[in-house]
Short mmCIF file of C-alpha atoms in Angstrom, two decimals:
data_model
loop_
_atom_site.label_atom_id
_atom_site.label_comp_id
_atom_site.label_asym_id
_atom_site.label_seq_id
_atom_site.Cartn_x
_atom_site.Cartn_y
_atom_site.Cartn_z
CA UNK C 215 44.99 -45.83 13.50
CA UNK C 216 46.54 -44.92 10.15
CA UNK C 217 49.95 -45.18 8.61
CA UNK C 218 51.66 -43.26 6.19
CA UNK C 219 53.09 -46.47 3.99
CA UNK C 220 56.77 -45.00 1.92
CA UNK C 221 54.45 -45.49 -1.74
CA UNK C 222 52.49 -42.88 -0.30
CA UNK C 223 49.36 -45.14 0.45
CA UNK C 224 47.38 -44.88 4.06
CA UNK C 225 47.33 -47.95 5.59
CA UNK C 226 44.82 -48.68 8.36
CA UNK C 227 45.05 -50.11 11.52
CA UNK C 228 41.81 -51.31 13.31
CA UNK C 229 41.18 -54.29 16.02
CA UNK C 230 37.85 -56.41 15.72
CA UNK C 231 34.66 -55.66 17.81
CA UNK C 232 33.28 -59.55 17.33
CA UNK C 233 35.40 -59.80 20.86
CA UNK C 234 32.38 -57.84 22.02
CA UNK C 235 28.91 -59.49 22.08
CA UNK C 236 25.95 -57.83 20.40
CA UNK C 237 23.42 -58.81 18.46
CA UNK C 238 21.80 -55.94 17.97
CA UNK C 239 22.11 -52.25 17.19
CA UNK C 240 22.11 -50.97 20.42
CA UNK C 241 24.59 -53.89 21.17
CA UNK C 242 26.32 -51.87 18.57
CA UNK C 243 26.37 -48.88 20.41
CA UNK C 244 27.01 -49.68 23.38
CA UNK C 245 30.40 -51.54 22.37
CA UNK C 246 31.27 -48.11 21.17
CA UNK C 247 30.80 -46.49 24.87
CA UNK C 248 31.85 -49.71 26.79
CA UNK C 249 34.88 -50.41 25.27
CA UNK C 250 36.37 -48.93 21.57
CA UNK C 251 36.46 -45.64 23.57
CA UNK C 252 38.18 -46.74 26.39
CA UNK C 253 40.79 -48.42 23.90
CA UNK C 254 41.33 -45.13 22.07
CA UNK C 255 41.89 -43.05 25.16
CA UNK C 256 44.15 -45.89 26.58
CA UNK C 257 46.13 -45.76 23.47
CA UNK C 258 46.43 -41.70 23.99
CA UNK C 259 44.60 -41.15 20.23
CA UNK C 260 42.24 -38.88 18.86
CA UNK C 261 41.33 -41.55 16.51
CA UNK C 262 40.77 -45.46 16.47
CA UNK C 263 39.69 -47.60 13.34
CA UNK C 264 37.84 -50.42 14.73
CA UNK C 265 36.70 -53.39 12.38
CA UNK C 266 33.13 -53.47 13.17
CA UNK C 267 31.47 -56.81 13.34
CA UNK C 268 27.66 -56.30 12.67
CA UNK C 269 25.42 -59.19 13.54
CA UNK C 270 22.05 -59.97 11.42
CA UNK C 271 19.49 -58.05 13.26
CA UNK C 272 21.96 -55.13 13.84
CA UNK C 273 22.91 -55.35 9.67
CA UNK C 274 19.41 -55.14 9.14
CA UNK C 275 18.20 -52.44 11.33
CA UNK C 276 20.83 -50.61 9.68
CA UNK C 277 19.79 -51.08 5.97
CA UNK C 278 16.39 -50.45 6.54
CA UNK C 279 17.00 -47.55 8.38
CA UNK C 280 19.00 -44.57 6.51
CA UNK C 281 18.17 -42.82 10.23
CA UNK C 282 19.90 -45.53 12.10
CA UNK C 283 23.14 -45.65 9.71
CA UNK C 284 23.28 -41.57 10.23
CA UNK C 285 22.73 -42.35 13.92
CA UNK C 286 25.60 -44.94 14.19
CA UNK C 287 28.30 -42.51 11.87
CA UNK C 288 27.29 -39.53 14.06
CA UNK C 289 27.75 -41.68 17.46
CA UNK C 290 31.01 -43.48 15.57
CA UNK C 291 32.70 -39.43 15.08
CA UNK C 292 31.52 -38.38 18.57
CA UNK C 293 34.03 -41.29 20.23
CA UNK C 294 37.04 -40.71 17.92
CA UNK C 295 36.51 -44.05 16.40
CA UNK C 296 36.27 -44.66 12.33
CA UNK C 297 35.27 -47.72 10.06
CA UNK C 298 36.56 -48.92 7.14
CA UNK C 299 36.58 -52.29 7.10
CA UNK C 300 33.59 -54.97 8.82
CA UNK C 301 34.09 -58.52 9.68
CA UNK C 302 31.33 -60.29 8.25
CA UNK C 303 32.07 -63.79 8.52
CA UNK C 304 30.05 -64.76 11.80
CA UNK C 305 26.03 -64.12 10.89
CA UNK C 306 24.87 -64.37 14.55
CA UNK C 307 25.43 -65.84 17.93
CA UNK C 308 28.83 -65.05 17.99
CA UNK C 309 28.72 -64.51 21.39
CA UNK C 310 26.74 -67.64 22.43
CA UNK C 311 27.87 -70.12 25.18
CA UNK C 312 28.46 -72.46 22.84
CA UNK C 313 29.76 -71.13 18.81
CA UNK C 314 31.34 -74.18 17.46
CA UNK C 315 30.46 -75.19 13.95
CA UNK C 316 27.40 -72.72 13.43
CA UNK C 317 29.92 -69.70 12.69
CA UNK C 318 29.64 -71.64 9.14
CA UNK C 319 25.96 -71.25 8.44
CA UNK C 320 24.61 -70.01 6.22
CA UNK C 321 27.36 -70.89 3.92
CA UNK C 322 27.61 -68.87 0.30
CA UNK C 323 25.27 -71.82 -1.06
CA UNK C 324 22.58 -70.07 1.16
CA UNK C 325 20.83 -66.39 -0.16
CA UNK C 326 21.17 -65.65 3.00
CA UNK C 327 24.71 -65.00 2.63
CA UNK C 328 24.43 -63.50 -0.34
CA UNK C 329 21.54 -60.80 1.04
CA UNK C 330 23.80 -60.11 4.46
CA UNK C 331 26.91 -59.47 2.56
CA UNK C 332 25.36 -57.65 0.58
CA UNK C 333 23.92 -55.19 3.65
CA UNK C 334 26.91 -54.88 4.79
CA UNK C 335 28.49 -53.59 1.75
CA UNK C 336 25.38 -50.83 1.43
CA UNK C 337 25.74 -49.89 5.26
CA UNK C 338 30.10 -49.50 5.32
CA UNK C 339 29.91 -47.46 2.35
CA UNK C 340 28.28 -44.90 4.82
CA UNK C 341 30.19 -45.30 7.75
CA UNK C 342 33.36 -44.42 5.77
CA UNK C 343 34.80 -41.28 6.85
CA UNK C 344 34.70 -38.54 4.29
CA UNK C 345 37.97 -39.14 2.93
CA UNK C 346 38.04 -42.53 2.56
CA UNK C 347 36.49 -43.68 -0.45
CA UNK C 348 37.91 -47.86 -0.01
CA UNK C 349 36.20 -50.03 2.63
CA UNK C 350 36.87 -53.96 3.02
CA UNK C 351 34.30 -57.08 4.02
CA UNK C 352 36.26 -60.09 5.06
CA UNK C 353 33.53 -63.52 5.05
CA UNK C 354 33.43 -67.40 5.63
CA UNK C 355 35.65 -69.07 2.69
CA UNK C 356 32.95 -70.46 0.93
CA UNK C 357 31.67 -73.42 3.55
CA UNK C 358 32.68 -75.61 6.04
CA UNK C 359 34.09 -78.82 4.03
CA UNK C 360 30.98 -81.02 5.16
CA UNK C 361 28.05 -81.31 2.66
CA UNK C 362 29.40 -79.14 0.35
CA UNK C 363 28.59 -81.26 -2.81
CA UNK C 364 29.24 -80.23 -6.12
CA UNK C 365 25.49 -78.37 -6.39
CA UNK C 366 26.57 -76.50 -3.42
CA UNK C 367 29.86 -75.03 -4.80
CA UNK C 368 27.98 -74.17 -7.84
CA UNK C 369 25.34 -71.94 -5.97
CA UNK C 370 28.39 -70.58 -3.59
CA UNK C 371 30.61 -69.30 -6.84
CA UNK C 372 27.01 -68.01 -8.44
CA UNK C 373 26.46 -65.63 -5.27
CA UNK C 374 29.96 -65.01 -5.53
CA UNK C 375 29.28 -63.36 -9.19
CA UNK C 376 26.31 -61.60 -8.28
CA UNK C 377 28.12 -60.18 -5.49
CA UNK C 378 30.57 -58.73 -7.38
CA UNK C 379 27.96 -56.54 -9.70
CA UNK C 380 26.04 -55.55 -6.29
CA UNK C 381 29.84 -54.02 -5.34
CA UNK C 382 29.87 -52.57 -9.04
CA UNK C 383 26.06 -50.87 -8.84
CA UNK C 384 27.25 -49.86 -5.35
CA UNK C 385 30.48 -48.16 -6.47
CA UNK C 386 28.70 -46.46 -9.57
CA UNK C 387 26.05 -45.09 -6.80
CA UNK C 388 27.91 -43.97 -4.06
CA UNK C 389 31.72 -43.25 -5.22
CA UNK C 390 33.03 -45.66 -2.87
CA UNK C 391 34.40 -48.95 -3.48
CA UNK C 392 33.93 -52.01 -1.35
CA UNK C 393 35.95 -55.43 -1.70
CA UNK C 394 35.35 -58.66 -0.12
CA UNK C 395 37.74 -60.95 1.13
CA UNK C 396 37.34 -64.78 1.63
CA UNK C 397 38.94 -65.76 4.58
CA UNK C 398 40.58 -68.82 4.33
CA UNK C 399 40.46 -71.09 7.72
CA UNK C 400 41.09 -74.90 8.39
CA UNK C 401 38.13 -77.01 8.00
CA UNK C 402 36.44 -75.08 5.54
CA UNK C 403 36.15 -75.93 2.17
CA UNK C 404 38.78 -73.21 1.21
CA UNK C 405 41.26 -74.22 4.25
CA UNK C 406 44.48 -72.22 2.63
CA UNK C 407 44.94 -69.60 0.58
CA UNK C 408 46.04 -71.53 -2.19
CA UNK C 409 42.63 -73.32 -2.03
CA UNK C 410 41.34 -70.08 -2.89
CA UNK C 411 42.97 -69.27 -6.22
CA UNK C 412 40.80 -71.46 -8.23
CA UNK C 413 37.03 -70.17 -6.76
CA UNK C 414 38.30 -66.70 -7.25
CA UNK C 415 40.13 -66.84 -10.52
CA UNK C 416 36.51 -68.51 -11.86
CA UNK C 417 35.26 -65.36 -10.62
CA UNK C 418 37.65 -63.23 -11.86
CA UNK C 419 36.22 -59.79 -9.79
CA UNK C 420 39.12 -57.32 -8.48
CA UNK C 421 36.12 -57.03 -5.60
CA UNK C 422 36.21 -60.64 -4.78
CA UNK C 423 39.75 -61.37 -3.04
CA UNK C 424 41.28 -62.52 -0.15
CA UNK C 425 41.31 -61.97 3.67
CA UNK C 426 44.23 -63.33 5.30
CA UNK C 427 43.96 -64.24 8.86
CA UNK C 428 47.79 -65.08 10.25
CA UNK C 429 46.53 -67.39 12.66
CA UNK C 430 44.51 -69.51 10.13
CA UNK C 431 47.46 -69.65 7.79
CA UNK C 432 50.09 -70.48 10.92
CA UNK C 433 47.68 -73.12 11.94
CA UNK C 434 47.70 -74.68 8.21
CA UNK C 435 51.04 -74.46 8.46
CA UNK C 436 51.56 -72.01 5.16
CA UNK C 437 54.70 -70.62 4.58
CA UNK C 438 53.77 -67.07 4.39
CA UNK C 439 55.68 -65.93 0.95
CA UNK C 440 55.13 -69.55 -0.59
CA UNK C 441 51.16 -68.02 0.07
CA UNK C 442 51.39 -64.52 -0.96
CA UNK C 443 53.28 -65.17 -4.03
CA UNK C 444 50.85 -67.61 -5.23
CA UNK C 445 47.76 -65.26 -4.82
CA UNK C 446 50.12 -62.17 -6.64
CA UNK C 447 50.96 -64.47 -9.41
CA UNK C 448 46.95 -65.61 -10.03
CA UNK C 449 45.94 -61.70 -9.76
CA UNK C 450 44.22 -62.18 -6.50
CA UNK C 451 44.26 -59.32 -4.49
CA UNK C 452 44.77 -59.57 -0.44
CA UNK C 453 41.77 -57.60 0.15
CA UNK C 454 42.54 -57.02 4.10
CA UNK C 455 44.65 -58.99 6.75
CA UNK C 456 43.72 -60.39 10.16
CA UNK C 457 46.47 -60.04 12.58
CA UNK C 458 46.04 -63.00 15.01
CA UNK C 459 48.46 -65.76 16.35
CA UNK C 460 48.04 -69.35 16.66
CA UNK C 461 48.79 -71.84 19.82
CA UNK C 462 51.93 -73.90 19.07
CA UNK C 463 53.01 -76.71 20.41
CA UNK C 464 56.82 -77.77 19.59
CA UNK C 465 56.60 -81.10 21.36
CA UNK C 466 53.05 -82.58 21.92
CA UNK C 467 54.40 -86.24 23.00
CA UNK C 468 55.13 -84.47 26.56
CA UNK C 469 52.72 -85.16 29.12
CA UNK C 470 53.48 -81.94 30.18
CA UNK C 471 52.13 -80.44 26.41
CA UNK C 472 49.49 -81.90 26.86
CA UNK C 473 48.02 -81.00 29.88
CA UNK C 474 49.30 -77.56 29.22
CA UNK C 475 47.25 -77.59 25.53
CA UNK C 476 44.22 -79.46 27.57
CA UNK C 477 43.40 -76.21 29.46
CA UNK C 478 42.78 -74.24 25.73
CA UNK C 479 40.16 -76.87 25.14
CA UNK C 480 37.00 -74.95 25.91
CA UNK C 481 33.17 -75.50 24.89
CA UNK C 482 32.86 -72.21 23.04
CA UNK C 483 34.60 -71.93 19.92
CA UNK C 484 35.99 -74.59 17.53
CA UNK C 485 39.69 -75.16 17.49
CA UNK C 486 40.85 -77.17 14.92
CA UNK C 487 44.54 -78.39 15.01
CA UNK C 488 46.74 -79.24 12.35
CA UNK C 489 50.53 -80.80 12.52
CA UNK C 490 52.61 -82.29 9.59
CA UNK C 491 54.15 -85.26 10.45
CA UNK C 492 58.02 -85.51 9.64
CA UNK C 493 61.16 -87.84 10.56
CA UNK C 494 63.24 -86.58 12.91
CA UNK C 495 65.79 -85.32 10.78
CA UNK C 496 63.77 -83.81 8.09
CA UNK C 497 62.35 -80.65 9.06
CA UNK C 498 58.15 -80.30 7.78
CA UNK C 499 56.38 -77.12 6.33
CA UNK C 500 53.16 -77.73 4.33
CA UNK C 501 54.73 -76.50 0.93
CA UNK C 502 57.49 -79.26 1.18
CA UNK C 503 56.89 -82.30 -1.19
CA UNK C 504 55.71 -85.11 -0.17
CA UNK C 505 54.31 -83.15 2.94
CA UNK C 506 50.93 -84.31 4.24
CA UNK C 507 48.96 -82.22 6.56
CA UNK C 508 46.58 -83.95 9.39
CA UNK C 509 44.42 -82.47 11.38
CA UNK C 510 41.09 -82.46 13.83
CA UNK C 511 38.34 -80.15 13.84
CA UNK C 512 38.82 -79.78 17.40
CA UNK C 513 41.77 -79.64 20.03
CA UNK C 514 39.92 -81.99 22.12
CA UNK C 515 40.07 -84.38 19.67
CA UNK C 516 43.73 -84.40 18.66
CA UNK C 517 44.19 -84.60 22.70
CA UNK C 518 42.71 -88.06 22.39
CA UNK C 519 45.29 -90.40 22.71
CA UNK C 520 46.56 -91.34 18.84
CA UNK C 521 44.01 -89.28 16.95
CA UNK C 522 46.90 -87.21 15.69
CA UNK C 523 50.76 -87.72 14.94
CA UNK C 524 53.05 -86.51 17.67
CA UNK C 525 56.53 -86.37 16.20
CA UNK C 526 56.00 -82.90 14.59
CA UNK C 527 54.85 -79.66 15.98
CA UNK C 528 50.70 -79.18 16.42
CA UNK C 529 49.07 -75.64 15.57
CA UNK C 530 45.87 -74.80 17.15
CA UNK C 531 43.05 -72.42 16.05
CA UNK C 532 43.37 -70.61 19.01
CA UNK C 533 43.35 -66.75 18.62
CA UNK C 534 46.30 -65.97 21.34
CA UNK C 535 46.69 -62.22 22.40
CA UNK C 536 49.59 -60.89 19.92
CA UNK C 537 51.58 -59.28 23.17
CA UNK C 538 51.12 -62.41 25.68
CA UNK C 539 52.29 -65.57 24.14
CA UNK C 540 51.34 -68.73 26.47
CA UNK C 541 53.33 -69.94 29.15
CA UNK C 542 56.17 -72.60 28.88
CA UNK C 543 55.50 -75.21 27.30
CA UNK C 544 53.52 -73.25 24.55
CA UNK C 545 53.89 -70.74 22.43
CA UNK C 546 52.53 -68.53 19.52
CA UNK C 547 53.15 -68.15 15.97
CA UNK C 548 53.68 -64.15 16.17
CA UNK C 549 56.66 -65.17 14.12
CA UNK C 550 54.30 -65.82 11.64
CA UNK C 551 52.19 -62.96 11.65
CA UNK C 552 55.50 -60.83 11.60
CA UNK C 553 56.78 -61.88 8.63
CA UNK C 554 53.40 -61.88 6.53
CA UNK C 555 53.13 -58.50 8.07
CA UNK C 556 56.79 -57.72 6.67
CA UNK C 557 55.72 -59.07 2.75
CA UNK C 558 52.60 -57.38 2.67
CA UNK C 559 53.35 -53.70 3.70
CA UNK C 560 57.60 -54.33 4.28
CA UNK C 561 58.33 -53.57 0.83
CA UNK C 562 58.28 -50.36 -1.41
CA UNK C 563 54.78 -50.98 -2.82
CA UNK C 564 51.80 -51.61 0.19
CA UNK C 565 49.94 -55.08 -0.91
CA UNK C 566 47.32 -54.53 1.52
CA UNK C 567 46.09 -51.56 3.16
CA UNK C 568 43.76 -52.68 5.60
CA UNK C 569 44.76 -54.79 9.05
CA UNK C 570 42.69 -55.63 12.05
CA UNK C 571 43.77 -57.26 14.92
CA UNK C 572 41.51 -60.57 15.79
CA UNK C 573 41.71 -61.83 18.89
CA UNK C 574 38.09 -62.46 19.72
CA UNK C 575 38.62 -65.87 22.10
CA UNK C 576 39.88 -63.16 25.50
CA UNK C 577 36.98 -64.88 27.41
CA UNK C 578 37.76 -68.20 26.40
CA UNK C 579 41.44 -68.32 27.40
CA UNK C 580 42.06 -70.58 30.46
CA UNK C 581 40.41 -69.22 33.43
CA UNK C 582 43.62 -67.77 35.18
CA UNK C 583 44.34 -65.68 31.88
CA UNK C 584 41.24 -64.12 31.43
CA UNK C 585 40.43 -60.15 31.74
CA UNK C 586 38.73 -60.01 35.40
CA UNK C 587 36.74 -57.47 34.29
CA UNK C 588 36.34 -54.21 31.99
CA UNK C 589 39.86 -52.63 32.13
CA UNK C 590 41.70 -55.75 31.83
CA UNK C 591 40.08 -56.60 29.19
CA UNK C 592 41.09 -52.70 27.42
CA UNK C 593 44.23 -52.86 28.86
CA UNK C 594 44.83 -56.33 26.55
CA UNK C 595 43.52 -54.84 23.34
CA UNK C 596 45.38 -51.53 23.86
CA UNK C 597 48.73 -53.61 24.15
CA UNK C 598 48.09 -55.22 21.26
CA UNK C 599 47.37 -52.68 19.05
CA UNK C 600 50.62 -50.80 20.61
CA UNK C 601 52.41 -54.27 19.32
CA UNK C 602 51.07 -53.92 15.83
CA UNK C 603 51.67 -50.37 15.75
CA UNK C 604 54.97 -50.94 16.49
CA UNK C 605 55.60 -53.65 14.13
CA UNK C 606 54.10 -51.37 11.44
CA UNK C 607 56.49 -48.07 12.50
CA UNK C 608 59.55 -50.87 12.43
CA UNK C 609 58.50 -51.76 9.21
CA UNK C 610 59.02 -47.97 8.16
CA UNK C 611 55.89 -47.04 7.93
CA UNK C 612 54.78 -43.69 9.92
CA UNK C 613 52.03 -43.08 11.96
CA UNK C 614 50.22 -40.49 11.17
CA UNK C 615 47.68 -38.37 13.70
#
């Protein structure tokens, strides 16, 4: 979907096929049939953007193949659907029983990385449409914090530079540009985006910026202008934005929180939680001095009983549907996502022109909230993207056909 921003920019709107398993390029392909289509003609449009999440062996069938890319465009026009931005932060197994902490590997201290990223780059600045000549790569923010020594961050940041002249050789070749985003998340060894300013002013590339996901910086408890200001005053550009909401919990010394934040905890995906602990008169954000934050990789953990403080709300990394917030006694930080969405493209000048909506975890919501099958599962992306479109037109922004 794309949006005529008042500076006169286009400003895409896409949602995230890593809610879709496949591994493969025919994986690939079939996503496109299954379910982007279905989404498009639910949504009444000639046209969807989709942010295409391209495993390994379907990155690499692609690259080696200049057959296969022209296969995947042609197939890509024939549904109404166009690409301009990938997530490349998962490598593979995305859609495996259990994801956890192997979404982090290989980190940018691996060539792996490096080589993948670098795929990806080569195959989205094919799958642009014709008259788009800017595509966007969000990726893992660096490493998870673990075993990340000083010899690791090294190799990361030296990928990191010969990244950036791949993008340069790429945009001399081909006339189209391609940025990458780090995408800041708890855990990792760049949690917020303030983390990020130093990595990325070392590398000092107007390719290399940031991806910022609005549940990741709800869960870290950022204060969403404290954030963006700091990356605009360092010269870090916010290369594309996630639009996803986090599970809040205003109370979590109720029983009755508890057991109600018990049923997110689920073997699949890692949801690390993060409060700031606060008297009860002084109200906490994470940008408030003297504020600490404390957290758990997991929400099973912080359920144990005093792993974490329970005066102060918890945040989970829980990617809750934008249009269904959970039931009594939870909630979701839309409010979040709303007003990042309202600094970035609110204003007279557009400070990002790319968003995708990320809610990937549909299957891994508690059982009773779970698409049944197929259509339910359409129906819940459709609404969502009606909710950011909506947002977006509120904003002033118009929609164009």
């Amino acid at each position: 979907m794309r949006f005529r921003h008042p500076d006169g920019s286009t400003v895409h709107l896409a949602y995230c096929t890593n809610v879709h398993p496949a591994e493969t390029l025919d994986g690939v392909l079939a996503q496109l049939r299954d379910h982007c289509e279905p989404v498009r003609k639910r949504l009444g449009r000639d046209r969807l953007g989709i942010g295409l999440w391209l495993a390994k062996d379907a990155a690499h069938a692609l690259v080696t193949d200049p057959a296969a890319v022209r296969g995947l465009r042609t197939e890509l026009d024939r549904r109404g659907l166009e690409v301009v931005t990938l997530n490349g932060f998962p490598y593979e197994g995305f859609g495996s029983a259990e994801v956890k902490y192997r979404v982090y590997k290989p980190d940018w201290a691996d060539p792996e990385r490096l080589e993948h990223t670098t795929s990806l780059a080569r195959v989205l600045a094919q799958l642009l449409p014709d008259d788009v000549t800017e595509g966007t790569i969000s990726t893992l923010p660096l490493a998870w914090r673990t075993a990340f020594g000083p010899a690791r961050a090294q190799a990361a940041r030296a990928a990191l530079g010969s990244l950036a002249q791949r993008l340069d050789a790429l945009a001399e070749l081909t006339g189209r540009s391609i940025r990458v985003g780090l995408e800041p998340e708890p855990g990792c060894t760049v949690e917020t985006t303030g983390d990020a300013i130093e990595p990325l002013t070392e590398v000092g590339h107007h390719r290399i910026g940031v991806c910022v996901d609005t549940c990741h910086l709800a869960t870290s408890f950022e204060d969403p202008h404290t954030a963006l200001d700091a990356l605009a005053a360092a010269g870090i550009p916010v290369v594309k934005t996630q639009l996803s909401a986090a599970l809040h919990a205003e109370h979590p010394h109720l029983p009755e929180v508890r057991a109600a934040l018990a049923a997110f905890d689920e073997p699949r995906f890692l949801h690390q939680t993060r409060t700031v602990p606060h008297g009860p008169a002084r109200p906490a954000t994470a940008g408030a001095p003297g504020a600490v934050l404390r957290g758990t990789d997991d929400l099973g953990e912080a359920l144990a009983p005093g792993a974490l403080p329970d005066t102060a709300p918890w945040r989970a990394h829980f990617h809750v549907p934008l249009h269904a917030a959970p039931a009594p006694p939870l909630t979701s930080t839309l409010s979040v996502l709303k007003d990042t969405l309202a600094l970035l493209v609110g204003g007279p000048h557009s400070r990002t022109r790319h968003l995708e909506v990320e809610t990937y975890t549909w299957q891994a919501l508690p059982p009773e909230l779970r698409p049944r099958a197929r259509p339910q599962l359409v129906d819940g992306i459709a609404a969502e993207l009606t909710l950011a479109r909506d947002l977006l037109t509120d904003l002033g922004l118009k929609e164009l056909p």
